[in-house]
Coordinates of C-alpha atoms and ligand atoms in Angstrom, one line a residue:
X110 CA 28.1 13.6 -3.1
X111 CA 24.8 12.2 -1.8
X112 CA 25.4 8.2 -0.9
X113 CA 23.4 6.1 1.1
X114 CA 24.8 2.7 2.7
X115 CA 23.2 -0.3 3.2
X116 CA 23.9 -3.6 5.6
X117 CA 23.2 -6.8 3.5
X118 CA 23.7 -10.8 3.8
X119 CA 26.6 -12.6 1.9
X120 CA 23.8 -13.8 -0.2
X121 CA 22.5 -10.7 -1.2
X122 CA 25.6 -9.4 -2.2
X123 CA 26.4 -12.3 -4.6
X124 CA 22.8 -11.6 -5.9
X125 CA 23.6 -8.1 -6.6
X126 CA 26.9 -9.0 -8.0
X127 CA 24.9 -11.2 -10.2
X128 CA 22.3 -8.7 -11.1
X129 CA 24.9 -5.8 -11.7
X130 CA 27.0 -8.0 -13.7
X131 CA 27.1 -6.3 -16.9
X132 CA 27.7 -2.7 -15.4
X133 CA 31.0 -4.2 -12.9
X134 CA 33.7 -1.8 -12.9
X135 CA 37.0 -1.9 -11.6
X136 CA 36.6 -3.7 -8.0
X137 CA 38.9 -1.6 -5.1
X138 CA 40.6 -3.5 -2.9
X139 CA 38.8 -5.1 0.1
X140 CA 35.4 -4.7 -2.1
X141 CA 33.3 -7.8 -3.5
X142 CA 32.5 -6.3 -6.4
X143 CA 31.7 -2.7 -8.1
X144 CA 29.7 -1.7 -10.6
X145 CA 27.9 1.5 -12.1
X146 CA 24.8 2.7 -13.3
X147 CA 23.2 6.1 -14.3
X148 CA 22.0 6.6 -11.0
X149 CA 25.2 6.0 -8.8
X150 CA 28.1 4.2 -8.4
X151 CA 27.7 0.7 -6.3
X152 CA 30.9 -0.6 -3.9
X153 CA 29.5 -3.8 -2.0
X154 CA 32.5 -4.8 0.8
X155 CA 32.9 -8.5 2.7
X156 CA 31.7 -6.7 5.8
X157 CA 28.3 -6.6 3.9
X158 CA 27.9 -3.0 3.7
X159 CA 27.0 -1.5 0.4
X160 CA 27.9 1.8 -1.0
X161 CA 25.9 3.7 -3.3
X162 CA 27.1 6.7 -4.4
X163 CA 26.4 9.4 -6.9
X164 CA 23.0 11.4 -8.1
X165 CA 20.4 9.8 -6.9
X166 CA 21.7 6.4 -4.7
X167 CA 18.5 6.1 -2.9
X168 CA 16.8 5.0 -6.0
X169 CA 19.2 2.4 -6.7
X170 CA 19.7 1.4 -3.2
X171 CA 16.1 1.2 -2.4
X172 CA 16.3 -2.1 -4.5
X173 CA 18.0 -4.1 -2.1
X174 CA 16.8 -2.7 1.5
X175 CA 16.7 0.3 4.2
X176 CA 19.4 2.4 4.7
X177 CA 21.5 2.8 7.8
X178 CA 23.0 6.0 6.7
X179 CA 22.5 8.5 4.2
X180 CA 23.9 12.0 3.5
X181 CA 21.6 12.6 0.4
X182 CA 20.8 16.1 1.1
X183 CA 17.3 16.2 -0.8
X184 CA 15.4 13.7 1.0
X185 CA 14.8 13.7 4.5
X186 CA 16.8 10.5 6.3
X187 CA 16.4 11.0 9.9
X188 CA 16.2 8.0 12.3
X189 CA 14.3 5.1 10.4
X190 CA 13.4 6.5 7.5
X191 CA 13.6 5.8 4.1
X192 CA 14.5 7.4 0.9
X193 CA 10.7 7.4 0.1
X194 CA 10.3 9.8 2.9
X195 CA 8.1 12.9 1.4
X196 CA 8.9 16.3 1.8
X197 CA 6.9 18.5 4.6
X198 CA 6.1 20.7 1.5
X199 CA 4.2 17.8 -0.9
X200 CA 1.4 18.5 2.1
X201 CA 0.2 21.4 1.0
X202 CA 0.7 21.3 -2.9
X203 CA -1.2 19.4 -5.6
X204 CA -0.7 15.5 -4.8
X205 CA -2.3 11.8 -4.7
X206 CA -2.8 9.9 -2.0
X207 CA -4.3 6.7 -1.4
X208 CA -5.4 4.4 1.1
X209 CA -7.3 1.3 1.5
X210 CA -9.8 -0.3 4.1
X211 CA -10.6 -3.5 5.3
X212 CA -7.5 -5.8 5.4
X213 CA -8.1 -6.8 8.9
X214 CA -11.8 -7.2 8.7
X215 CA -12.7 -10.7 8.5
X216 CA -15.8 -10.2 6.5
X217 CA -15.9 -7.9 3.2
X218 CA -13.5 -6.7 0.7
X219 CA -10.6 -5.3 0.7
X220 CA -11.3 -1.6 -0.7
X221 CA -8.1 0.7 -1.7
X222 CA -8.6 4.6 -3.0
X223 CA -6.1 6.9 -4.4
X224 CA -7.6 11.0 -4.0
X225 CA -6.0 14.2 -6.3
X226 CA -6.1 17.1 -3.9
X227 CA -4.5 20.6 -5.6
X228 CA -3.1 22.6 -3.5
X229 CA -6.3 25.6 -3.1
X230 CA -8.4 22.5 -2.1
X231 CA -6.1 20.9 0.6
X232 CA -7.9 24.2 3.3
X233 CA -11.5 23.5 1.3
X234 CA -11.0 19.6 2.4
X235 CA -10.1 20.5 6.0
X236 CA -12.5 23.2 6.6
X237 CA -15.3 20.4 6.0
X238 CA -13.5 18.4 8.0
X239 CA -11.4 15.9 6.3
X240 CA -9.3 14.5 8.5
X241 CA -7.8 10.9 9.6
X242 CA -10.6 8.4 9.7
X243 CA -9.5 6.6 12.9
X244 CA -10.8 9.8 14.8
X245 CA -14.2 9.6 12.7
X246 CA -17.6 7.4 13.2
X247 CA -18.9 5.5 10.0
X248 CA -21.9 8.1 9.9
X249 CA -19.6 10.9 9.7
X250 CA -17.1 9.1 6.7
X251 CA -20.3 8.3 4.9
X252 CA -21.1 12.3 5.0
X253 CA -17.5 13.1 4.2
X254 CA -17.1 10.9 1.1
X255 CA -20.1 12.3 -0.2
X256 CA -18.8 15.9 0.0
X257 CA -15.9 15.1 -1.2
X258 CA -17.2 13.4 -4.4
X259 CA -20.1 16.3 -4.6
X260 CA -16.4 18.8 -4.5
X261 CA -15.7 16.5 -7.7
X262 CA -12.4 15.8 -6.2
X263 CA -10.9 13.3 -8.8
X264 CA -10.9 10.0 -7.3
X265 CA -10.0 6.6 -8.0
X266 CA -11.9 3.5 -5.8
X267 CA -10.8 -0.3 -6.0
X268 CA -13.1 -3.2 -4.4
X269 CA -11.1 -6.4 -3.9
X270 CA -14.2 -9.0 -3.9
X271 CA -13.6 -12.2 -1.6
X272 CA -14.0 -14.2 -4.4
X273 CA -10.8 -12.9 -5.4
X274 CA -9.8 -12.5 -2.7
X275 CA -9.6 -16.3 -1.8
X276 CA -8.2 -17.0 -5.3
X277 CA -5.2 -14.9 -4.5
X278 CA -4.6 -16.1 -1.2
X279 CA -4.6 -19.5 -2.3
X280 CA -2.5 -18.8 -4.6
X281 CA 0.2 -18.0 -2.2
X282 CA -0.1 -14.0 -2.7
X283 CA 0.3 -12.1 0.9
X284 CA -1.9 -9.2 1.4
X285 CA 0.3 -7.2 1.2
X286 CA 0.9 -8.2 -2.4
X287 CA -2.6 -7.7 -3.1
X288 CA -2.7 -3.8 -1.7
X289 CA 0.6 -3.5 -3.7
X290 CA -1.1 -4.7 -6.9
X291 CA -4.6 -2.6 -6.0
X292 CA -2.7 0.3 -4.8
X293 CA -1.0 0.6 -7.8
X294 CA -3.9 -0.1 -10.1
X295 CA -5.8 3.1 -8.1
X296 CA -3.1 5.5 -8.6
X297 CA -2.5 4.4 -12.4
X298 CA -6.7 4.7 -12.9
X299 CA -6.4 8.1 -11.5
X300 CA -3.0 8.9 -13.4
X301 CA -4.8 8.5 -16.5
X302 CA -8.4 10.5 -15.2
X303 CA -6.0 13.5 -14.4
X304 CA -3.8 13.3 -17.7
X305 CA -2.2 15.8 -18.6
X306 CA -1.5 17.0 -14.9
X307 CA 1.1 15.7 -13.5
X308 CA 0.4 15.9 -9.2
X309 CA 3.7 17.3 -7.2
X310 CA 4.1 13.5 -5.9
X311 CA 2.2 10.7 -4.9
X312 CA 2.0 9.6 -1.4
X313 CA 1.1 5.8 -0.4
X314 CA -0.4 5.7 2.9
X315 CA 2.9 3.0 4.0
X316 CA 2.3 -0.9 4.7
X317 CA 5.6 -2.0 3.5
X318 CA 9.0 -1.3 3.3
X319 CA 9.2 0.3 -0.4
X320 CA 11.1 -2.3 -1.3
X321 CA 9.1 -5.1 -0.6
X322 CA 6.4 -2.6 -2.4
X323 CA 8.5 -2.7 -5.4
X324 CA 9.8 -6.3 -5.1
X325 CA 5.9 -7.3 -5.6
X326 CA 5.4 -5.2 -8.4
X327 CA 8.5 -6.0 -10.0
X328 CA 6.9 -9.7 -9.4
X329 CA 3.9 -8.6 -12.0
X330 CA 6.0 -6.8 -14.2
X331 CA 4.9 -3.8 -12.9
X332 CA 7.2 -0.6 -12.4
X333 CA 6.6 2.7 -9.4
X334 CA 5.0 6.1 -11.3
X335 CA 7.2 8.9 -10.5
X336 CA 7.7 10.6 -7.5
X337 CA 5.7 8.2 -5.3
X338 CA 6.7 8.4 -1.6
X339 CA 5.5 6.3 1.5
X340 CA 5.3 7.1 5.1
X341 CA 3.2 5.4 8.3
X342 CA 0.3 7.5 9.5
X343 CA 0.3 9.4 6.0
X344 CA -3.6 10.4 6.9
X345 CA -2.4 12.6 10.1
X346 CA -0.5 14.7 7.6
X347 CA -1.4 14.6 4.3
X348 CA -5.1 15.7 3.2
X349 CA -5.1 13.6 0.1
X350 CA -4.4 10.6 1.9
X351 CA -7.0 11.4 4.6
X352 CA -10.2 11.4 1.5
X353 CA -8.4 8.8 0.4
X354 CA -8.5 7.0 3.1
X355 CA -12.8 8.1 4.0
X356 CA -13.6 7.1 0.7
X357 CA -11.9 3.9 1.1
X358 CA -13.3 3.0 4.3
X359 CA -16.8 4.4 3.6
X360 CA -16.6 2.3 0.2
X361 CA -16.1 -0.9 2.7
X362 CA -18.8 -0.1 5.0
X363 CA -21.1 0.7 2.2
X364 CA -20.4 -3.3 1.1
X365 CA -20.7 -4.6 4.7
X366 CA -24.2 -3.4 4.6
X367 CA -24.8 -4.9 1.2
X368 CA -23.6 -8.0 2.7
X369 CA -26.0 -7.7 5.4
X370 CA -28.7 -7.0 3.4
X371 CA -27.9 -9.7 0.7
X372 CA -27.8 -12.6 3.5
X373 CA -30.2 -11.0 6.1
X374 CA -27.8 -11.7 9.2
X375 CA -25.9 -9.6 11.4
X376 CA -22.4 -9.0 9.1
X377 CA -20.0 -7.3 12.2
X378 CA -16.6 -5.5 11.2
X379 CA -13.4 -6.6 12.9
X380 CA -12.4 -10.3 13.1
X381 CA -13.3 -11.0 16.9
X382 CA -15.7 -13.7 18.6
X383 CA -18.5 -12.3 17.6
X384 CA -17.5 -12.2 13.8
X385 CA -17.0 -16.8 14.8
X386 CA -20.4 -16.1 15.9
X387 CA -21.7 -14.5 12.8
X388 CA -19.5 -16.4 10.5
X389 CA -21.3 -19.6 11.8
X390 CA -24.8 -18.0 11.6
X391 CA -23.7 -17.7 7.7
X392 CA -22.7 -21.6 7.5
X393 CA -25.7 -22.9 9.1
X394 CA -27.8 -21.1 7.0
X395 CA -26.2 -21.4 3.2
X396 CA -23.7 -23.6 4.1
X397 CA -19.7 -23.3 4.3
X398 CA -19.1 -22.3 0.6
X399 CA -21.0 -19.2 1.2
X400 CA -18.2 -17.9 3.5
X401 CA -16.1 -18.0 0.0
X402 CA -17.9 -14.8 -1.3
X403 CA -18.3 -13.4 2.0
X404 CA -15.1 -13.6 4.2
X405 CA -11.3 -14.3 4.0
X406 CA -11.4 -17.4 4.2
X407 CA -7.8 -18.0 5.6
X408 CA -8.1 -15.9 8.7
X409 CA -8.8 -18.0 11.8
X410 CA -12.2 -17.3 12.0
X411 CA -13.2 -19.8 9.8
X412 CA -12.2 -22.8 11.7
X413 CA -13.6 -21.2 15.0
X414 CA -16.9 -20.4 13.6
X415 CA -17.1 -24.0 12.3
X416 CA -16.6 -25.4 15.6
X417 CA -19.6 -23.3 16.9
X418 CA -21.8 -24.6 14.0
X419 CA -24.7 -26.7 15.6
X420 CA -24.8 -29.8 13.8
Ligands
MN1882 MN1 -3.6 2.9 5.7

């Protein structure tokens, strides 16, 4: 029987013990509690390790944390991976990926993309030379989104403006709750464009533990489609992730010359000194609000570039 355990606080158990309550069933000796659902059955112990057992544990398990062993026999659960952990063979058949661009940029928005690929275009995509972004100039992702949208690849693109950016942050929302919340959004928008096809799975391009993903969306009343998976460096393997991830990033580099154009200074990519530098250009000549619609505000850069203002 497939089972997956996990290694919890004393805290966390009594919060699953609270949270399972009305599914408890007979607790075995030297366990905290037990309970059962339709997925598996759940054995937490005072050593903190939790069993789950049954059909499908990882979905249950996922819940509460990472697993530090698992026999399920469907998934892959090699050393440090997770039950979200996609199969070699979602690669090369009809799936969704997505992507975003941007989160560590100090100026511009956050942009997120989700990409349909079937599996007779995941070859077209490589043979024009889809591939992970990181190995591609700006020049060449502004040709490759274009192709890719001119292959009418369905597509779903999401611009975080600063604006809202700010709002969020100030709200107390982490960034990786907002590419949780946009992320999800994307792949809904494009759920719905490619209705009634279902893809093979979704795969999110990772930047959290799926837990945390679904802890955040649980957080908005939001639930996870089917079949979504996650995993680090999705781009290098998945083609769908890789257009998501060039229209994404073209998306952001398409507003960073807006932004340049709409203030007529020098907007640079990246958060380094020369972002302060530009970031004070900005103040001295609209004043400090204008960073508000121009710039995550929180990041450092703002209190160094203020310090470089000339008074
Ligand atoms: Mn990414």
């Amino acid at each position: 029987m497939p089972q997956v355990v996990l290694k919890v606080t004393s805290t966390k158990i009594e919060e699953m013990k609270a949270h399972y309550r009305s599914q408890t069933k007979a607790t075995p000796a030297n366990a905290v509690f037990a309970a059962k659902t339709s997925a598996c059955t759940i054995t937490a112990y005072r050593s903190g390790k939790v069993l789950f057992q049954g059909s499908r544990p990882e979905e249950e398990a996922s819940k509460w944390g990472s697993p530090i062993t698992s026999s399920a026999p469907s998934k892959k659960a090699g050393a440090g991976r997770h039950a979200y952990h996609p199969e070699e063979s979602l690669f090369t058949s009809s799936h969704i990926g997505s992507d975003e661009a941007g989160t560590g940029d100090y100026f511009g928005p956050i942009t997120v993309a989700a990409a349909y690929v079937t599996a007779e275009q995941v070859p077209q995509l490589k043979a024009i030379g889809v591939k992970d972004s990181k190995h591609l100039s700006d020049p060449q992702i502004t040709e490759l989104a274009k192709d890719i949208v001119q292959m009418k690849i369905p597509y779903s693109l999401l611009r975080l403006p600063n604006k809202r950016y700010n709002q969020w942050q100030r709200r107390g929302w982490s960034q990786g709750k907002m590419k949780t919340m946009l992320h999800h959004q994307a792949l809904d928008k494009l759920l719905k464009k490619i209705a009634p096809v279902k893809p093979h799975g979704i795969l999110i391009d990772q930047f959290s533990e799926p837990h945390v993903y679904q802890k955040h969306l649980k957080s908005e009343n939001f639930t996870l489609q089917d079949n979504v998976y996650f995993m680090t460096k999705a781009e290098s393997y998945s083609i769908a992730v890789a257009a998501a991830s060039i229209l994404a990033r073209s998306a952001f580099v398409k507003a960073m010359n807006t932004l340049e154009f709409d203030t007529g200074l020098p907007i640079p990519k990246g958060a380094s000194s020369k972002v302060d530098q530009a970031a004070a250009a900005v103040i001295e000549a609209y004043g400090e609000e204008k960073l508000e619609e121009l710039a995550k505000v929180h990041f450092a850069n703002t209190q160094k570039a203020k310090k470089l203002v000339r008074p």
